Tab-separated table of C-alpha atoms in Angstrom:
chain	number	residue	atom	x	y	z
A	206	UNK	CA	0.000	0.000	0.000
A	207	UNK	CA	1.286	3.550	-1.447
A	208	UNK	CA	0.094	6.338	-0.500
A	209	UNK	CA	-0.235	7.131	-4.214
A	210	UNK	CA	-3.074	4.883	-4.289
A	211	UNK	CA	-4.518	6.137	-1.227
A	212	UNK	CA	-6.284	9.547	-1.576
A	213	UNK	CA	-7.513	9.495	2.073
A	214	UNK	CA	-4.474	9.206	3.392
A	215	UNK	CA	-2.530	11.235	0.869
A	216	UNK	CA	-4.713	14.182	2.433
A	217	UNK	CA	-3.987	13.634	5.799
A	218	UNK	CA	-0.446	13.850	5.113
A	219	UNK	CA	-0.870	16.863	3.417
A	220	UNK	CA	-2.845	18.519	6.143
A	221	UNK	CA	-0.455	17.368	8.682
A	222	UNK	CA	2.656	18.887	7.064
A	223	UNK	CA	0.254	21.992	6.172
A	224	UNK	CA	-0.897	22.390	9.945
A	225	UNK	CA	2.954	22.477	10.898
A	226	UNK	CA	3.864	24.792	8.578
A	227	UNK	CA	1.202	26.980	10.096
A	228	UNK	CA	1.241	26.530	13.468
A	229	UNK	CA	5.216	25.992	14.325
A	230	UNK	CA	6.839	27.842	11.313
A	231	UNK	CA	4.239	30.117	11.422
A	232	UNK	CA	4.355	31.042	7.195
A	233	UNK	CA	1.145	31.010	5.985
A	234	UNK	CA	2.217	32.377	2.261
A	235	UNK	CA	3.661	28.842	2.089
A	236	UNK	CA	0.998	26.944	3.895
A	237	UNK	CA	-1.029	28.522	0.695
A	238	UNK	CA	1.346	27.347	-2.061
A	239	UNK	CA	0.892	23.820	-0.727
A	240	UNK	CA	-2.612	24.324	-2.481
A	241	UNK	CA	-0.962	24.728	-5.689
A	242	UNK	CA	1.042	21.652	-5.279
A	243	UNK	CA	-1.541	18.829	-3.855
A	244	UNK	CA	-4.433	18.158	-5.829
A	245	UNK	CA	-6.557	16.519	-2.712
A	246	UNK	CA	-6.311	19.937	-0.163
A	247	UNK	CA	-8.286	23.041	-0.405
A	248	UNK	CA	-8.315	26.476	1.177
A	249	UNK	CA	-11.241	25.393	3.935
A	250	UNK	CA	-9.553	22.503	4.554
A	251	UNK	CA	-6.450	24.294	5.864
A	252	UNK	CA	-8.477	27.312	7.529
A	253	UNK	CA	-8.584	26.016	11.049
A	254	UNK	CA	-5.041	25.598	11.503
A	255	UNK	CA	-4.441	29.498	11.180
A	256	UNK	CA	-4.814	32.169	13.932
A	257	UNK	CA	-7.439	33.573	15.060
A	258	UNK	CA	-6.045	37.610	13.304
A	259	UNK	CA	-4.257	36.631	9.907
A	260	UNK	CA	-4.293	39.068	7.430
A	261	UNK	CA	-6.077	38.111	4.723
A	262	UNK	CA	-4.178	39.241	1.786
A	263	UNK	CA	-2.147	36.121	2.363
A	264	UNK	CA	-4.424	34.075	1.273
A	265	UNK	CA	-7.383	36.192	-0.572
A	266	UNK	CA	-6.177	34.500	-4.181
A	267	UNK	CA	-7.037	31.082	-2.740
A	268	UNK	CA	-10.365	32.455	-1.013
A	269	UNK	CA	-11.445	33.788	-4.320
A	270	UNK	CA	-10.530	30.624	-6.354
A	271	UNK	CA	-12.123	28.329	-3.924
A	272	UNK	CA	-15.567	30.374	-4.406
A	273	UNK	CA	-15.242	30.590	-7.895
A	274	UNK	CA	-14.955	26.631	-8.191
A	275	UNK	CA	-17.507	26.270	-5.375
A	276	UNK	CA	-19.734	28.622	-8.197
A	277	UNK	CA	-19.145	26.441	-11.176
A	278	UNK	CA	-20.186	23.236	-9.022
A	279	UNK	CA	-23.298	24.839	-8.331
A	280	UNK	CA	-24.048	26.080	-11.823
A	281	UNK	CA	-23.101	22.170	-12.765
A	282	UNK	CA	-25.688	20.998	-10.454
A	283	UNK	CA	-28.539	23.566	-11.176
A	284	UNK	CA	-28.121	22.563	-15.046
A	285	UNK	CA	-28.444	18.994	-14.001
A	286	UNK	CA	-31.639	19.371	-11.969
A	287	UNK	CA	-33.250	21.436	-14.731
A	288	UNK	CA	-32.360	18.685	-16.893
A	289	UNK	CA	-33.907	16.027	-14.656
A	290	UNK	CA	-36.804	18.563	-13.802
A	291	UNK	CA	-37.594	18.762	-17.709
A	292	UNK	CA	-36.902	14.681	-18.321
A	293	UNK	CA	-39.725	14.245	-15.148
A	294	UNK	CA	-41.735	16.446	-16.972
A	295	UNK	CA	-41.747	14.663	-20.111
A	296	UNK	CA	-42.000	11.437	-18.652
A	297	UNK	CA	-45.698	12.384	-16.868
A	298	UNK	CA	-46.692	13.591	-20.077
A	299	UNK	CA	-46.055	10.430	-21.478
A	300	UNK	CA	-48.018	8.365	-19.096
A	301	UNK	CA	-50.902	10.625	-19.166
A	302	UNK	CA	-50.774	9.656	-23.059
A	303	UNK	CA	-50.549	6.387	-22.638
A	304	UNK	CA	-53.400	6.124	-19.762
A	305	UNK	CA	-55.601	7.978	-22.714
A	306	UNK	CA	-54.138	5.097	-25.524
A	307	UNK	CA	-56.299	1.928	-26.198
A	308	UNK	CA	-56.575	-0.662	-28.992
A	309	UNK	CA	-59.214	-3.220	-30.132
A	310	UNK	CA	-59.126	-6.615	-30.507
A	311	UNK	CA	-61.028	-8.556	-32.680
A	312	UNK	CA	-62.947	-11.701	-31.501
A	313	UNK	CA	-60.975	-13.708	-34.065
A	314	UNK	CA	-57.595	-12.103	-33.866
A	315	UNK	CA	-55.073	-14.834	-32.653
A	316	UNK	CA	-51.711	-15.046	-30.506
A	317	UNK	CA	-48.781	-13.702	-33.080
A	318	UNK	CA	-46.928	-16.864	-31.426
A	319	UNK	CA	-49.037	-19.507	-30.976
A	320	UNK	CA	-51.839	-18.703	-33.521
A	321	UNK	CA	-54.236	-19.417	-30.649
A	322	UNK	CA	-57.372	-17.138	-30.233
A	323	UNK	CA	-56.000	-14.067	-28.367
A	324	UNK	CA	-58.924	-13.498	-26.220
A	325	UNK	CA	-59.262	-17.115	-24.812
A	326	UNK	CA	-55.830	-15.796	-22.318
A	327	UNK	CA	-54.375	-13.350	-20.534
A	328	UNK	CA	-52.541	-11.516	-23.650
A	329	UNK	CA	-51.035	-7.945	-24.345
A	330	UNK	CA	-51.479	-5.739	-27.001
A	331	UNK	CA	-48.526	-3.598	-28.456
A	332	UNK	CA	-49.120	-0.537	-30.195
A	333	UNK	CA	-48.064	-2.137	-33.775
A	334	UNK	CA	-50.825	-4.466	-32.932
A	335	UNK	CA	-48.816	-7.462	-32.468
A	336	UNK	CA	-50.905	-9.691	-29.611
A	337	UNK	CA	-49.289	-12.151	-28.046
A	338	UNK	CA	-50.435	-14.268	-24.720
A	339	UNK	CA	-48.828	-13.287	-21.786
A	340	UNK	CA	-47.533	-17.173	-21.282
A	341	UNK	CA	-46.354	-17.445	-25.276
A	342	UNK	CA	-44.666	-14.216	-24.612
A	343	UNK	CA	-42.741	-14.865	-21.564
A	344	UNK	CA	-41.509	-18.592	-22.898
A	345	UNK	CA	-39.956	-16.259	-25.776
A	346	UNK	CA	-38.459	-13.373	-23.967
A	347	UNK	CA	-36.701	-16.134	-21.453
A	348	UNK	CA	-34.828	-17.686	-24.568
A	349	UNK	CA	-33.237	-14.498	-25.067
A	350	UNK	CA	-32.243	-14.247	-21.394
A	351	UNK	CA	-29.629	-15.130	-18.982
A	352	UNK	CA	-30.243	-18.140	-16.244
A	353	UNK	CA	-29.891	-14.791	-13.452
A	354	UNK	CA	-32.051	-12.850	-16.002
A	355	UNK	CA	-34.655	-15.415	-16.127
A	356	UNK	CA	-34.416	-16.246	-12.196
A	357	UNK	CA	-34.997	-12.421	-11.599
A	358	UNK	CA	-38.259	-12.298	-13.580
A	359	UNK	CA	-39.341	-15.785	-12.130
A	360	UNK	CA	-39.174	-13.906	-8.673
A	361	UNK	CA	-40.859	-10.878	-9.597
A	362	UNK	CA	-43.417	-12.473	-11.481
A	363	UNK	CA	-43.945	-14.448	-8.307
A	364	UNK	CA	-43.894	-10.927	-6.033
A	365	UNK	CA	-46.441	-9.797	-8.148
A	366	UNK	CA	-49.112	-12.396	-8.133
A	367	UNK	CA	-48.584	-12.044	-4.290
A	368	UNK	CA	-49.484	-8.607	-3.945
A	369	UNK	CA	-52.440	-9.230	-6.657
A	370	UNK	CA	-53.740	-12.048	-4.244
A	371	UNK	CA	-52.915	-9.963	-1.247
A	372	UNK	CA	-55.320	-6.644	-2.523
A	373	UNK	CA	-58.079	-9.396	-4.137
A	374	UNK	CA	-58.260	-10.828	-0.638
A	375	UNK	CA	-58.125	-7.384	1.665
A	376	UNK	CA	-55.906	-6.763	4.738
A	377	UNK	CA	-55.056	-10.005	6.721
């Protein structure tokens, strides 16, 4: 174990040569350039090691580049939550289109897989029109699938008719 590969404690060396530089040499102007030269400290992180009256000057660059970065992080994140804001948007627009979307079935229309009479099971309709029974279609989609893939939908398909026996039958 480096401490190259450790960042944690890469920082606490850093901060411990940085508090002795400003508490036993007392030089603060080179406390500061120790910002320049680790990647891992930043100006609050060295702020309680100085006096209680320093003057300022010292270290106003450093002040002013910290809240400038600080600045551009929160722009960064402000741009990412409008993003997610509009992308939430558009996805309740799209379910309230699909709760107003239907189809229609024909008494005669069959399974696209089986060629069985659609209506006689438990099917789905797609919006190209394709039916399929909900059995025919999940033997297909498990060929296609993992043995983890397969066990994961076997257990959630198993979840589910729980809870749908659960709210048929009421609170136990």
């Amino acid at each position: 174990d480096k401490p190259e590969d450790d960042d944690v404690l890469r920082k606490k060396l850093w901060l411990r040569i940085a508090r002795y530089v400003i508490e036993e040499e007392k030089d603060i102007k080179k406390a500061i350039e120790f910002l320049s030269q680790s990647d891992l400290l930043k100006i609050e992180d060295i702020l309680p090691f100085f006096p209680e009256f320093v003057l300022i000057d010292d270290f106003k660059a450093e002040i002013c580049n910290s809240l400038e970065e600080y600045n551009r992080h929160i722009e960064d994140l402000k741009r990412g939550m409008e993003e997610a804001t509009q992308s939430a948007d558009l996805i309740r627009k799209d379910i309230k289109d699909l709760r107003n979307r239907h189809g229609f079935v024909t008494a005669n229309q069959k399974c696209d897989l089986c060629s069985e009479l659609a209506l006689v099971k438990h099917f789905y309709l797609f919006p190209c029109q394709h039916v399929f029974h909900a059995d025919c279609l999940t033997k297909e989609v498990n060929l296609h699938l993992s043995a983890a893939q397969r066990t994961r939908i076997k257990d959630l398909g198993s979840r589910i008719a729980q809870e749908g026996d659960a709210s048929r039958h009421g609170p136990v």
